[in-house]
Short mmCIF file of C-alpha atoms in Angstrom, two decimals:
data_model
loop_
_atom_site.label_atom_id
_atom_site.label_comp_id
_atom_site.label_asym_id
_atom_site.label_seq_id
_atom_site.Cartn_x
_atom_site.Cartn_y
_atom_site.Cartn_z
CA UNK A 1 -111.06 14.04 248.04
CA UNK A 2 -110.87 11.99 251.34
CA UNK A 3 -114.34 10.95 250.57
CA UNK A 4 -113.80 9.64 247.50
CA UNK A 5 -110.51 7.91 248.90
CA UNK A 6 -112.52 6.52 251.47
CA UNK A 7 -115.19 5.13 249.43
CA UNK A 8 -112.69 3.77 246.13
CA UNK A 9 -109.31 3.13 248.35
CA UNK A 10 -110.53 1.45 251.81
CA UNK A 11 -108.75 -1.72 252.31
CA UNK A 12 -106.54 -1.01 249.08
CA UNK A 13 -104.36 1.24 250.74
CA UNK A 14 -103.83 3.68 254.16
CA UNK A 15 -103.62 7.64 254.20
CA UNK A 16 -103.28 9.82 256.93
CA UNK A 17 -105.64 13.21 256.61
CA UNK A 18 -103.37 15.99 255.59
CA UNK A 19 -103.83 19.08 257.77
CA UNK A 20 -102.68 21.62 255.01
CA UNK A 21 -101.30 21.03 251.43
CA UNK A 22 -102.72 19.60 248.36
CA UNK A 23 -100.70 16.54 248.83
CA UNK A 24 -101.94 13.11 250.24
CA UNK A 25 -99.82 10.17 250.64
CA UNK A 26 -100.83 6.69 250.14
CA UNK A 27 -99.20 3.69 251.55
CA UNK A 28 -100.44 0.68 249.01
CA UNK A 29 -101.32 -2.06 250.95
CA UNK A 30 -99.97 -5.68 250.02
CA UNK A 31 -97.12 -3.74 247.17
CA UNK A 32 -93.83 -2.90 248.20
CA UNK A 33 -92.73 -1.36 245.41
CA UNK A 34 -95.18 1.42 242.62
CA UNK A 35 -92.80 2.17 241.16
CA UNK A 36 -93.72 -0.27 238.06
CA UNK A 37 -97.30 -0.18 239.18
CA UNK A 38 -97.59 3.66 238.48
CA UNK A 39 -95.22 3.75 235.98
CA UNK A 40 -97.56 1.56 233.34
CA UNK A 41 -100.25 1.64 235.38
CA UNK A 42 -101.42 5.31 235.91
CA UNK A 43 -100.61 6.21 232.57
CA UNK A 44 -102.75 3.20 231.12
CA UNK A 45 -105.88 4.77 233.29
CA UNK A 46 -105.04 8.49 232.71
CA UNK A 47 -104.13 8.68 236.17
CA UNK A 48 -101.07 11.02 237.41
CA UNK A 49 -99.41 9.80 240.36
CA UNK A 50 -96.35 9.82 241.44
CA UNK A 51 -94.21 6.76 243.09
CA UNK A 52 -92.42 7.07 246.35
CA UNK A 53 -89.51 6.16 244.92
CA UNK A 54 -89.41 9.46 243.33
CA UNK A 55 -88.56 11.04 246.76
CA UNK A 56 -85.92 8.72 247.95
CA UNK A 57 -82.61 10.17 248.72
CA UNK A 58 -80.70 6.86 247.20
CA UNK A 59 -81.76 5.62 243.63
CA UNK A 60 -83.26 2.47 243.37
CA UNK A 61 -84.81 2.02 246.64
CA UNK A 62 -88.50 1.00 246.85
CA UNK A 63 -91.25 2.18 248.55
CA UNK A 64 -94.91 0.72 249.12
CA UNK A 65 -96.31 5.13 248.89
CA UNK A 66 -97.96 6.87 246.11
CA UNK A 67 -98.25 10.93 245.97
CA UNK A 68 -101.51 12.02 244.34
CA UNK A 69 -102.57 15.79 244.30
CA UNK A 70 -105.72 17.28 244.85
CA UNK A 71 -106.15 20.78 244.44
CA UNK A 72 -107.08 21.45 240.99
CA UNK A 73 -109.47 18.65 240.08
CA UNK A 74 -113.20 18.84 240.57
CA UNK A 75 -114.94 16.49 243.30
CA UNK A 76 -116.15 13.86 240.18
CA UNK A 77 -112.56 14.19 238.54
CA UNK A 78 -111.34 13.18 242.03
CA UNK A 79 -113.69 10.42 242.31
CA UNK A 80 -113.06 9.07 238.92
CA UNK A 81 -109.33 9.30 239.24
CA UNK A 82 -109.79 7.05 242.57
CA UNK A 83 -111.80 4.80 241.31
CA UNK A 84 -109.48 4.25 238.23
CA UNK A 85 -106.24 4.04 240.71
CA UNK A 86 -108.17 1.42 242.77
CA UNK A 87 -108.60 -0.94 239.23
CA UNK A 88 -104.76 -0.23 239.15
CA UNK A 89 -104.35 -1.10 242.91
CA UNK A 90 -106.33 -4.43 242.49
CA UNK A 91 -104.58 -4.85 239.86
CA UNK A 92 -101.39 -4.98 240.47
CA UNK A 93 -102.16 -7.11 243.70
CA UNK A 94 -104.46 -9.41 241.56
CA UNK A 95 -101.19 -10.19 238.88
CA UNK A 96 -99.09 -11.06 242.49
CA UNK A 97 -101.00 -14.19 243.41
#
């Protein structure tokens, strides 16, 4: 998976290696908000993610992270799935300037 981050998601967005779980969180580089961006934009690519915003304790606040899972899908699921959030990543960051 962290391959496949590495070689879709470098200079799109930062992740810190996870040392157990099957959880890695992305902090979208350039978008303070996914909410919207995962919201049409995952489902348009067949991509699950889930927003940060998700996990915040007050409704309505934003966050710049994405959750994305990785323990069930095969390594070219993976790859596909980050190569089809970093089209989403680009963009979202592409319709902001």
């Amino acid at each position: 998976f962290l391959a496949c981050a590495d070689r879709h998601l470098s200079g799109l967005a930062e992740w810190t290696v996870p040392t157990a779980g099957m959880f890695v969180w992305f902090k979208i580089n350039g978008v303070d908000d996914t909410d919207a961006m995962v919201k049409s934009g995952a489902k348009d690519l067949k991509v699950l993610l889930v927003p940060g915003t998700s996990f915040m304790p007050v409704p309505g606040t934003k966050s710049g992270y994405v959750r994305a899972a990785f323990s069930t899908a095969s390594e070219s699921e993976m790859d596909e799935a980050l190569r089809r959030f970093s089209l989403m990543i680009e963009g979202t960051r592409g319709g902001r300037s």
